[in-house]
CSV table of C-alpha atoms in Angstrom, one decimal:
chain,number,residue,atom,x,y,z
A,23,UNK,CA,12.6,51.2,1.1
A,24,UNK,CA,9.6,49.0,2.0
A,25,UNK,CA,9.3,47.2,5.7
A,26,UNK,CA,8.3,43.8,5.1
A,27,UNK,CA,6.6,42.6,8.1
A,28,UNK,CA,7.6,38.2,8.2
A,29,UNK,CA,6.0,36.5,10.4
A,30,UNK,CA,8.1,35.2,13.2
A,31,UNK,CA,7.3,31.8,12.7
A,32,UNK,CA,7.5,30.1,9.5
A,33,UNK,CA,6.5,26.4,8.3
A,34,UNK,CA,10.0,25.2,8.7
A,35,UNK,CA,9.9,26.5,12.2
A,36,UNK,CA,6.6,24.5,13.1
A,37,UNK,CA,8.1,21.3,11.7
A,38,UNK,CA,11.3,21.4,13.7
A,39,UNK,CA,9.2,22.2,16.6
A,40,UNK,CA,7.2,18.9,15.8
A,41,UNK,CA,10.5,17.0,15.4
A,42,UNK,CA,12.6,17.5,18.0
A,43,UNK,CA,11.0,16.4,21.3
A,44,UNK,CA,13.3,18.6,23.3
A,45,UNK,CA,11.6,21.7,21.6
A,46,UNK,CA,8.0,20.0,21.6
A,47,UNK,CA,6.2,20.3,24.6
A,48,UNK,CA,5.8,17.5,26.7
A,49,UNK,CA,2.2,17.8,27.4
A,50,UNK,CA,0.0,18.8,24.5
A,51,UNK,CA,-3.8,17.9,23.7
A,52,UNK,CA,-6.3,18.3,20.5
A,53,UNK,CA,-8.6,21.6,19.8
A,54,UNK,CA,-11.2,19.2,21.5
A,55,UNK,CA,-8.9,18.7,24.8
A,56,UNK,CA,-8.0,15.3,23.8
A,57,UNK,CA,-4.4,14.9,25.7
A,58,UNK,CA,-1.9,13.7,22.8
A,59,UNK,CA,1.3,11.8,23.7
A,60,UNK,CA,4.1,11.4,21.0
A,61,UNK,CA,5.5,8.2,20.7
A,62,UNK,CA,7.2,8.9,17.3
A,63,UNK,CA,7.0,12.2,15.6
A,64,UNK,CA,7.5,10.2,12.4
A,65,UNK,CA,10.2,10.3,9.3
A,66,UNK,CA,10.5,13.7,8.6
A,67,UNK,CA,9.6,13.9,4.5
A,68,UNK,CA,11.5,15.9,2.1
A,69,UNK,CA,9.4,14.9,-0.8
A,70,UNK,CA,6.0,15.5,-1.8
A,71,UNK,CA,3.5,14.7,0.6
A,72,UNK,CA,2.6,14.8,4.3
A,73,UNK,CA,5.3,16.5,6.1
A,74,UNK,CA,6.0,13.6,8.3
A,75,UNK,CA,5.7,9.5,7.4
A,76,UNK,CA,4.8,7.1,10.0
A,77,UNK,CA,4.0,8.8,13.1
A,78,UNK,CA,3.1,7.3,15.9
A,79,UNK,CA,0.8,9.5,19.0
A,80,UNK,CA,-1.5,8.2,21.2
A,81,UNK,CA,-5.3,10.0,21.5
A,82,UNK,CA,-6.9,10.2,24.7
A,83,UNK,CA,-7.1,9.3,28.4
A,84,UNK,CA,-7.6,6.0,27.0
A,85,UNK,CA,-3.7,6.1,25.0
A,86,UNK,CA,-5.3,5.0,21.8
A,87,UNK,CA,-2.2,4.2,19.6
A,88,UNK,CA,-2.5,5.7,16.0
A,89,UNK,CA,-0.4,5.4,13.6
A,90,UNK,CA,-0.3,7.3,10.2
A,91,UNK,CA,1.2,10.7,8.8
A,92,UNK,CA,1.1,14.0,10.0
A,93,UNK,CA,0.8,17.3,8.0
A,94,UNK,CA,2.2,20.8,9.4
A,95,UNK,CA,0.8,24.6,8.5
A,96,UNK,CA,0.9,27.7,10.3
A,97,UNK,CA,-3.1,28.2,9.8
A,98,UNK,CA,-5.9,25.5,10.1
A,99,UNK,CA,-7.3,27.3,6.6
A,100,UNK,CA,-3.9,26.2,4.8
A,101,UNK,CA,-5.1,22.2,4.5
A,102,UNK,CA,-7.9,23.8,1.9
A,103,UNK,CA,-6.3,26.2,0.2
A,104,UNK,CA,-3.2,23.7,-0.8
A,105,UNK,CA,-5.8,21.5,-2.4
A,106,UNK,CA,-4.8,18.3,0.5
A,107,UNK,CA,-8.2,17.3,1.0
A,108,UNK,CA,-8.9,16.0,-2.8
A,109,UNK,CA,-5.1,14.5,-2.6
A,110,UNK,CA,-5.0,11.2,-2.1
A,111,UNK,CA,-1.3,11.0,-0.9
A,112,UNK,CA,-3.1,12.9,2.4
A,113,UNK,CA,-5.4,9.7,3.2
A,114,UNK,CA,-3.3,8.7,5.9
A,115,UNK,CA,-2.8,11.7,7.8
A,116,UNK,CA,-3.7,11.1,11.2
A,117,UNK,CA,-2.9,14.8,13.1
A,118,UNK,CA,-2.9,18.1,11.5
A,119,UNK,CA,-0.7,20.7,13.1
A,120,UNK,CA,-1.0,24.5,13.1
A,121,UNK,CA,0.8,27.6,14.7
A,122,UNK,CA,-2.3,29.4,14.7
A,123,UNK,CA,-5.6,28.6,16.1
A,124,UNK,CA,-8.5,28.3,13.6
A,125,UNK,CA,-11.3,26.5,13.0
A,126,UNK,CA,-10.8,22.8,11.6
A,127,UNK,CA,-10.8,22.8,8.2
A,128,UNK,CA,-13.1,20.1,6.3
A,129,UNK,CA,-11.9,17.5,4.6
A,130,UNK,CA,-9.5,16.2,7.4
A,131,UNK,CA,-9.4,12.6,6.8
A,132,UNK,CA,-12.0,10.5,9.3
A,133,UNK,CA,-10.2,10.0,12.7
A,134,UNK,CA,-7.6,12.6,12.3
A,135,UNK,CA,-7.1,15.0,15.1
A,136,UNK,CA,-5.5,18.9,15.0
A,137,UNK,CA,-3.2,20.2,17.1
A,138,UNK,CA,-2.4,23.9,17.6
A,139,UNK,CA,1.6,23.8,18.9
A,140,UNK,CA,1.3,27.9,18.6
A,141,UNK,CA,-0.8,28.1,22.0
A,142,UNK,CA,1.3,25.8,23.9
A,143,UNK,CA,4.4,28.0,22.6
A,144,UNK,CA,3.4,31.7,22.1
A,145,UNK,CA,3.2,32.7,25.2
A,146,UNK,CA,6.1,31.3,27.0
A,147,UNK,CA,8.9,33.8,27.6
A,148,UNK,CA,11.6,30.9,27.1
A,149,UNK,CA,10.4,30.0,23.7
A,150,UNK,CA,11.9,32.5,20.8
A,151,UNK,CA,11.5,30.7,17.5
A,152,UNK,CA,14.8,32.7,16.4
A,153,UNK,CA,16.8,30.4,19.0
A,154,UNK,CA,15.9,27.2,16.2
A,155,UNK,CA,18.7,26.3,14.0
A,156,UNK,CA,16.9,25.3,10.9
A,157,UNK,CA,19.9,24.4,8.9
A,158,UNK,CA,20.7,21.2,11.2
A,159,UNK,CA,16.9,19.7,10.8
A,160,UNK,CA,16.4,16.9,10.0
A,161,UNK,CA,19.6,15.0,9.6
A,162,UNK,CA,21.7,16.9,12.4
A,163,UNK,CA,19.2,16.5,14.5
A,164,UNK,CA,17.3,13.2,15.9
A,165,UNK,CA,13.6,12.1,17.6
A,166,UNK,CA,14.0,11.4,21.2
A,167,UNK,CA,13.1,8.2,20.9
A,168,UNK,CA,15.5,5.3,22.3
A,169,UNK,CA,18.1,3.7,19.8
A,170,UNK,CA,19.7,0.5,21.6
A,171,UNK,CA,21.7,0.1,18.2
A,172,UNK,CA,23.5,3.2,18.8
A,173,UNK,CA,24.4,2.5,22.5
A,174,UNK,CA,25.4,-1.2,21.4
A,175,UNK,CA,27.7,0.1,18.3
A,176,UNK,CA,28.8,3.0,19.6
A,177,UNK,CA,31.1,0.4,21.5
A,178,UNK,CA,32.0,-1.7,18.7
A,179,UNK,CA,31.8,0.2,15.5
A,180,UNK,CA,33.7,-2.5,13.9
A,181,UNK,CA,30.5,-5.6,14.3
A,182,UNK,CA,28.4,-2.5,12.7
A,183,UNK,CA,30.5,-2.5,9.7
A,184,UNK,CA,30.8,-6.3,9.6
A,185,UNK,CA,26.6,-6.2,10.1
A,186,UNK,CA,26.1,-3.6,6.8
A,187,UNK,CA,28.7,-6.2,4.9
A,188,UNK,CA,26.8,-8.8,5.4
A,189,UNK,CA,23.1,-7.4,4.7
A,190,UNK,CA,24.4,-5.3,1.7
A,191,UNK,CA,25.7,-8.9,-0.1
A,192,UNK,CA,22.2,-10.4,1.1
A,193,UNK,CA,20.5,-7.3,-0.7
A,194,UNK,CA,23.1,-7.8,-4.2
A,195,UNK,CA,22.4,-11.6,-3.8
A,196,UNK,CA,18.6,-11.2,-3.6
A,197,UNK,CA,18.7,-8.7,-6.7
A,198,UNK,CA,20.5,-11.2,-8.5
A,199,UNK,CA,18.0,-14.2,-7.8
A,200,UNK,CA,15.1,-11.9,-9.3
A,201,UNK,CA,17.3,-11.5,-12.3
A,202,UNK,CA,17.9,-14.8,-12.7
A,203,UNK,CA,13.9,-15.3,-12.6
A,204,UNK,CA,13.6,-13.0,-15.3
A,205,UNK,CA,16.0,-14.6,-17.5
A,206,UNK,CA,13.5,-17.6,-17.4
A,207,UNK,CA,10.5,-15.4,-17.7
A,208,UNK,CA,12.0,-13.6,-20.8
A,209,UNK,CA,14.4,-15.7,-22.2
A,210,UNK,CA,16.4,-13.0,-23.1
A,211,UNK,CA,19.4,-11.8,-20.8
A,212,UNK,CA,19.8,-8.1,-22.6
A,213,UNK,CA,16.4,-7.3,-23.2
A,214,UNK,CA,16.3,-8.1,-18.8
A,215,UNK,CA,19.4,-5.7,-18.6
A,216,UNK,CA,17.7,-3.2,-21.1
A,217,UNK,CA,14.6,-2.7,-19.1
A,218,UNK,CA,16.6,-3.0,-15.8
A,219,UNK,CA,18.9,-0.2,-16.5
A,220,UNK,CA,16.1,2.0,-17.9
A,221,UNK,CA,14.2,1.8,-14.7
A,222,UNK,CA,17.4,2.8,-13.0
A,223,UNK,CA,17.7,6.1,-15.3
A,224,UNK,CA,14.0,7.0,-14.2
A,225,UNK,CA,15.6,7.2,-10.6
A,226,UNK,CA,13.3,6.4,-7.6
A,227,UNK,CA,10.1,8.3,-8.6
A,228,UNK,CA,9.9,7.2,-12.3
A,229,UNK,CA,11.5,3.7,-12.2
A,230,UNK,CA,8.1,2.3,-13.2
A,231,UNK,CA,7.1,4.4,-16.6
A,232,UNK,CA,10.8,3.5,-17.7
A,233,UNK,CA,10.1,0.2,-17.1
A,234,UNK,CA,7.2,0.1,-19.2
A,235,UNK,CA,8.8,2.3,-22.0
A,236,UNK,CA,11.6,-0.3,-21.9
A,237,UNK,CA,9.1,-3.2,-22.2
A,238,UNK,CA,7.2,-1.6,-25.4
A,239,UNK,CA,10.4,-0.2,-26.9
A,240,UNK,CA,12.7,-3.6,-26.6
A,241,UNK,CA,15.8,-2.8,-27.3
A,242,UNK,CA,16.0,-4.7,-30.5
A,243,UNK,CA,13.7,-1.8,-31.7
A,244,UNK,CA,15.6,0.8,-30.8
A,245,UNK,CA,17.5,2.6,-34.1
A,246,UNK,CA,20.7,2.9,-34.3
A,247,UNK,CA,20.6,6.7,-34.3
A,248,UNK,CA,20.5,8.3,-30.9
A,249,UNK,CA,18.2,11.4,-31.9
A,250,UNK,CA,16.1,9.4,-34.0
A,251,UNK,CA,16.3,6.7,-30.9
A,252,UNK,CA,15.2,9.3,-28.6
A,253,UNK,CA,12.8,10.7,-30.6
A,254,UNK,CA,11.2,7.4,-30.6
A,255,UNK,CA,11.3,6.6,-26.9
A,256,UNK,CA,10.1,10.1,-26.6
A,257,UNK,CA,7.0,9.6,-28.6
A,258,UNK,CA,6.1,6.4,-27.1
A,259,UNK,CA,6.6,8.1,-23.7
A,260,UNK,CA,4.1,10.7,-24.3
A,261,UNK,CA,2.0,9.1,-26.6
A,262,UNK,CA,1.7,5.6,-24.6
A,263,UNK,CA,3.1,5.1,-21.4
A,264,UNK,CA,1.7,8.5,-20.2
A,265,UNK,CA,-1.4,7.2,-20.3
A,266,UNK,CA,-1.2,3.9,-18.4
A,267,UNK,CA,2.3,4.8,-16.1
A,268,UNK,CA,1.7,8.5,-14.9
A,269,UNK,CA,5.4,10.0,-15.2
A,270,UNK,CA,6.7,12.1,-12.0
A,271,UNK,CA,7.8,15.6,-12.5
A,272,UNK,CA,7.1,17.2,-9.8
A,273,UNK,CA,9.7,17.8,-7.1
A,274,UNK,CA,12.1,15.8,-9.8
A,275,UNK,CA,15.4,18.7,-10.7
A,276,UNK,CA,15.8,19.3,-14.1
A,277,UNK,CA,18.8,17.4,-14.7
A,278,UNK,CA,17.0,14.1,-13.5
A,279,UNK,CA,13.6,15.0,-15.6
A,280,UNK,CA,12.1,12.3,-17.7
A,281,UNK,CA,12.7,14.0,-21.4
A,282,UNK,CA,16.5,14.3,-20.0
A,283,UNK,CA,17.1,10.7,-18.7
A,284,UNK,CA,15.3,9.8,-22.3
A,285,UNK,CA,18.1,11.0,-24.0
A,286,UNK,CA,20.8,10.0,-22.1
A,287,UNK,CA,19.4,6.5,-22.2
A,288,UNK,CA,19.3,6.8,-26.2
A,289,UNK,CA,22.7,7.6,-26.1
A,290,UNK,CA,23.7,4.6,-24.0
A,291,UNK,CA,21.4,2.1,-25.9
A,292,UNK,CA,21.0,3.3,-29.7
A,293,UNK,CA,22.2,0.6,-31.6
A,294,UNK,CA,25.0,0.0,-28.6
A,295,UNK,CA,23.7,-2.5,-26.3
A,296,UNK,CA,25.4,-5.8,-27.3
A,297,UNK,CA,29.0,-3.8,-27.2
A,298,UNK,CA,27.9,-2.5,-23.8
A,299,UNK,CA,27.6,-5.3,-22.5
A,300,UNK,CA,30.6,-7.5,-23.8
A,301,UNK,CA,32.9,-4.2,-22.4
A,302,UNK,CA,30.9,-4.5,-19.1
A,303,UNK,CA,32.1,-8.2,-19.1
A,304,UNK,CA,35.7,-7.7,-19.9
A,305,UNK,CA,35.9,-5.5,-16.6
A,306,UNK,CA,36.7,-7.8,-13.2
A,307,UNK,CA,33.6,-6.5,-10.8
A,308,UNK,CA,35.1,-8.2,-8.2
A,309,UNK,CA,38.0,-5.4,-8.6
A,310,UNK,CA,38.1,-2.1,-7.2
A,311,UNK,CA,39.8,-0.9,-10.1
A,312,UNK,CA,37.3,-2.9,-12.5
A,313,UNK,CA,33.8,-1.6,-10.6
A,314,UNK,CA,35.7,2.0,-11.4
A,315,UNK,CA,35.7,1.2,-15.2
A,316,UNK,CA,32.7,0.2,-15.3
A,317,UNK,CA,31.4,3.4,-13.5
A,318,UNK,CA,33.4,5.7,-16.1
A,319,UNK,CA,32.0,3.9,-19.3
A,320,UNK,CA,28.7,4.1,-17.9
A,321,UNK,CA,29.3,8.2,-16.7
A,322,UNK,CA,31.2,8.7,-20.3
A,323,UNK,CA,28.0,6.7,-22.7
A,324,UNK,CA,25.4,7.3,-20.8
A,325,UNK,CA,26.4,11.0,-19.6
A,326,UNK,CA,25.1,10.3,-15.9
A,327,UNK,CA,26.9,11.5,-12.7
A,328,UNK,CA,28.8,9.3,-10.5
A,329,UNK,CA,26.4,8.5,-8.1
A,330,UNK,CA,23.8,7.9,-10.9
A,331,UNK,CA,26.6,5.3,-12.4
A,332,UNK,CA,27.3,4.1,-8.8
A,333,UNK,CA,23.7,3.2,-8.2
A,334,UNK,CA,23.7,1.3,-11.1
A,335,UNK,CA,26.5,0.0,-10.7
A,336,UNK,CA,25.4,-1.7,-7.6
A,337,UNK,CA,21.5,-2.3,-8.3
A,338,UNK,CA,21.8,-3.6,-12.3
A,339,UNK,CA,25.3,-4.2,-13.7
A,340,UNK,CA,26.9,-6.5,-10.3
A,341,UNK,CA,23.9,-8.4,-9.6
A,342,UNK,CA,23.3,-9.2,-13.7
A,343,UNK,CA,26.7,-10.8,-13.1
A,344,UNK,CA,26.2,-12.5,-10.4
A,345,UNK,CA,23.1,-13.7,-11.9
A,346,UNK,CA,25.0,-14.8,-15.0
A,347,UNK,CA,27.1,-16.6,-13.0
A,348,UNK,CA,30.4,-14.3,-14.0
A,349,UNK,CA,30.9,-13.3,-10.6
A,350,UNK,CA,30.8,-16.2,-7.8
A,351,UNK,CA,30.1,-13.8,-4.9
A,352,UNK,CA,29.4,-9.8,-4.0
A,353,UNK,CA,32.4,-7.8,-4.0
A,354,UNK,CA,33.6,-6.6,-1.2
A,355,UNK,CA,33.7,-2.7,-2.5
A,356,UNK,CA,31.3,-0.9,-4.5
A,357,UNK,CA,32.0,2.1,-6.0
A,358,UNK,CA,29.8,4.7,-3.6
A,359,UNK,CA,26.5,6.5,-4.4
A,360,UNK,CA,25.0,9.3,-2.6
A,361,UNK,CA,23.5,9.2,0.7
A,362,UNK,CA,19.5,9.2,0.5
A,363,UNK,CA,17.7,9.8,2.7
A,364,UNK,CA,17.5,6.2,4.6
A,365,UNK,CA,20.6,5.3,4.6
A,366,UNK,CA,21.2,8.7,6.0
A,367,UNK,CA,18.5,8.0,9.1
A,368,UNK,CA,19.4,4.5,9.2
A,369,UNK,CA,23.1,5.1,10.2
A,370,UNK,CA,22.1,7.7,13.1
A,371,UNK,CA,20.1,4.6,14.4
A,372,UNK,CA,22.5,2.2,13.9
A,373,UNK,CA,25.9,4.8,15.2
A,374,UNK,CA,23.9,8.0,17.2
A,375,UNK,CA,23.6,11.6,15.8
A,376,UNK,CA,27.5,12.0,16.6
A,377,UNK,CA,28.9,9.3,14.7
A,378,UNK,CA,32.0,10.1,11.2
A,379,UNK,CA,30.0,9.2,8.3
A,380,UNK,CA,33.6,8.4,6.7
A,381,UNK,CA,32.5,4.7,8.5
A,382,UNK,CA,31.2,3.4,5.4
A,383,UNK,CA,30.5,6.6,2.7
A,384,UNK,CA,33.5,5.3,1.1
A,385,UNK,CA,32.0,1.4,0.1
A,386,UNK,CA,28.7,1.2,-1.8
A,387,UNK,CA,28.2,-2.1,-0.3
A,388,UNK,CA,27.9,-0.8,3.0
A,389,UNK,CA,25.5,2.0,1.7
A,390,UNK,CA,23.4,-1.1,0.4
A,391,UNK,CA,23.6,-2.8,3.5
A,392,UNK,CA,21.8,0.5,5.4
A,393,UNK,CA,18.8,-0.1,3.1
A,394,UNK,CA,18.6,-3.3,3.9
A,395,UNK,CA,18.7,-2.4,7.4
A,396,UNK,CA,16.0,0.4,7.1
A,397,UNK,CA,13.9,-2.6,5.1
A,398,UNK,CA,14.1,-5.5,6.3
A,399,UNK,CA,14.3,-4.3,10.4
A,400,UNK,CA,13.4,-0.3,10.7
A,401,UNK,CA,10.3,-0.2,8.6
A,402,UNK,CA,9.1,-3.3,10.4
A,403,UNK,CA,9.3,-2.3,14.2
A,404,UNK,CA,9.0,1.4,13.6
A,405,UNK,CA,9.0,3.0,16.5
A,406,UNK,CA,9.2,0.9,19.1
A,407,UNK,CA,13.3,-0.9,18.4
A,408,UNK,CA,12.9,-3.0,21.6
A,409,UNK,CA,11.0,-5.4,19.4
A,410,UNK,CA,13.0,-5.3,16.9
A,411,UNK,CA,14.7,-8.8,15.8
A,412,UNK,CA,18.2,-7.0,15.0
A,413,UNK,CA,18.3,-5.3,18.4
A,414,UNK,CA,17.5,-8.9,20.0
A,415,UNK,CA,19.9,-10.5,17.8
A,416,UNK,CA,22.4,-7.6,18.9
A,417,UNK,CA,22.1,-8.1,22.6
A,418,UNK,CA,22.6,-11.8,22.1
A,419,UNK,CA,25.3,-11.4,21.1
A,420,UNK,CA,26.8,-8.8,23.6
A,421,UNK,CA,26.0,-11.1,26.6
A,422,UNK,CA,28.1,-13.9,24.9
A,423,UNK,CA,31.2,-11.7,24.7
C-alpha cells in the first residue's frame, strides 16, 4: 500500500481559522508589517466566489476601515493558478489569506493586502489543526462579534416571533404591490404569473434567463405538448437567451440544472396554464389545509420538491392573490421551504448560536420574515448592530416594559 503524505492543514482548515475569532489570533499584521485588526471576518460563502462576503478589517496604525471580500488558500501561488485574477467576481477582494508564506502573487486587486495566518499558527505548541471540528463551520459556529438581538430575545423569544410575523406579511405585501404594477404594465395577469413562476423554477442563480425565456416564449405560445413544449423553450434557451442572459451551471446540482427545470416547467405550463390557475383559485390560501393543496398540485404538475413548491408558494402564487385581491391579507402560515443560507445566519443573530430552530422552521412566513430581516436591517448596518435601526427600535422598547 502507498503512504499518502496530506498535508496537515487543508483550505477548510484555514477558513475556519479565519472565521472564528476564538481560533484567529488576536494580533496579526500584513507580509509588509501592516497590523490588521478584524472587525468582521465576513459572511462565510458557500457559493462561487470569494470565500468570505463583506468583511470588515482595519489596515494600519492609522485603523483604516476596509470593507470588501476576502479570499483564503494555503499558498500565495494558488490566487494565479485558480484563474482569480481575470475573474471579475474577485474585484472586491480586499485581504488574501494563506497558510504558507510566499511571494504575493500579481493580480491582487489595487489596495488589497495578504495575510499569512500559517506563521502566526505553525509554531505555537497549543495550536493542532486536528483539534478543529470542521463539520460545525459555518452554521454551528458564529463570528465574535456582538449580537444585542440575541441578548434582547433570548429573553423574550415570543416578540422575536411576533417581529418575523410582521416583516414576513410586509415582505408578501410588498411582492404583491410589484405584481399589481405589472398587471398594469402588461395587461395581462397570466402572462405576469407565467413569467413569475418561471423565474422561480430557475431558483436563485438563474431567475433572470427564465425570466427572459418566459418573456420571449409567452405562454400563449407555448404548445400544448409538453416535449414539443420543451423542446421549444429549450431551443430558444440555447439559441436566444444564452446569448443576452448567461445561464448559471456551475455550482447548480443536477436536479436544479437549467435543461431540468425546462422540462418540469413544460410540464406545468404546456397548454395547462388557464386550468392551473382556476384550481389554484378554488384552494382557500388563507387555509393551512388550502396552502397544502396548492403545494401538492404544484409538487404533482410541475414535479418539484416541497421546498421548491413551498417557495413558490410564498414568493408567486399568495402574493398573485393578494394582488388580485382574492386574498384580503397574508396568511398567517405558509407552508415551509428550506433554510438558506440567510435566514440560517439571520436567526443566530436574532436568537444566539444555541437557540431550537423548531421556533419558526415550521411557518414559511416566519422564514420570509428572516429575509426581510437580513434585508432590510443586516445587510444595511453590517457589522457594526449598535447602529442598527431594529436594535434601537428593540431597546426602546425593552425600557418601556
Amino acid at each position: 500500500m502507498i503512504a499518502v503524505d496530506h498535508p496537515p492543514v487543508s483550505e477548510r482548515h484555514v477558513q475556519a481559522l479565519w472565521y472564528d475569532g476564538a481560533l484567529r489570533p488576536e494580533e496579526l499584521h500584513t507580509v509588509d508589517g501592516m497590523p490588521i485588526r478584524v472587525v468582521d471576518p465576513g459572511v462565510w460563502n458557500l457559493e462561487a466566489g470569494p470565500d468570505f462576503r463583506d468583511a470588515v478589517i482595519e489596515v494600519g496604525s492609522s485603523r483604516q476601515r476596509v470593507r470588501g471580500d476576502v479570499e483564503i488558500h494555503l499558498r500565495p501561488a494558488d490566487w494565479s493558478s485558480h484563474g482569480h485574477a481575470e475573474d471579475p467576481a474577485y474585484k472586491r477582494v480586499v485581504l488574501h489569506v494563506t497558510w504558507y508564506p510566499g511571494p504575493v502573487p500579481v493580480g491582487l486587486p489595487t489596495g488589497c493586502v495578504s495575510v499569512c495566518l500559517g506563521d502566526f499558527l505553525r509554531t505555537r505548541t497549543d495550536f493542532s489543526p486536528d483539534e478543529i471540528d470542521l463539520d460545525v463551520y459555518p452554521y454551528a459556529k458564529l463570528p465574535t462579534t456582538e449580537r444585542p438581538c440575541a441578548a434582547i430575545f433570548a429573553r423574550r423569544p415570543d416578540a422575536c416571533l411576533d417581529l418575523l410575523r410582521v416583516l414576513g406579511s410586509r415582505r408578501l405585501e410588498g411582492k404583491a404591490r410589484r405584481l399589481k404594477a405589472l398587471f398594469v404594465r402588461k395587461g395581462d395577469h397570466a402572462q405576469t404569473f407565467y413569467e413569475e413562476m418561471m423565474a422561480a423554477f430557475g431558483y436563485k442563480h438563474n431567475a433572470a434567463p427564465f425570466r427572459a425565456l418566459a418573456e420571449r416564449i409567452p405562454w400563449r405560445d407555448l404548445p400544448e405538448t409538453k416535449d414539443i413544449a420543451e423542446t421549444v423553450l429549450a431551443c430558444a434557451a440555447e439559441m436566444d437567451i444564452a446569448r443576452r442572459v448567461p445561464w448559471r451551471t456551475a455550482n447548480v446540482r443536477p436536479a436544479n440544472s437549467p435543461a431540468r427545470r425546462i422540462g418540469d416547467a413544460a410540464a406545468l405550463f404546456a397548454g395547462a396554464l388557464p386550468e392551473l390557475l382556476l384550481r389554484l383559485n378554488e384552494f382557500d390560501l388563507a387555509s393551512r389545509d388550502g396552502q397544502k393543496a396548492a403545494q401538492r398540485l404544484l409538487r404533482t404538475e410541475g414535479h418539484v420538491g416541497a421546498d421548491r413548491a413551498a417557495a413558490m408558494l410564498a414568493n408567486v402564487v399568495t402574493p398573485f392573490a393578494l394582488a388580485e385581491g382574492r386574498l384580503s391579507r397574508v396568511p398567517e402560515w405558509l407552508c415551509p421551504e428550506g433554510i438558506c443560507a440567510p435566514m440560517r445566519l439571520t436567526a443566530f443573530r436574532l436568537l444566539g448560536r444555541d437557540h431550537n430552530p423548531a421556533l419558526y422552521s415550521g411557518n414559511g412566513l416566519l422564514l420570509q420574515g428572516l429575509i426581510q430581516v437580513h434585508r432590510e436591517f443586516c445587510l444595511a448596518v453590517h457589522p457594526d448592530c449598535s447602529t442598527c435601526a431594529l436594535v434601537r427600535a428593540l431597546a426602546g422598547t425593552e425600557e418601556k416594559c
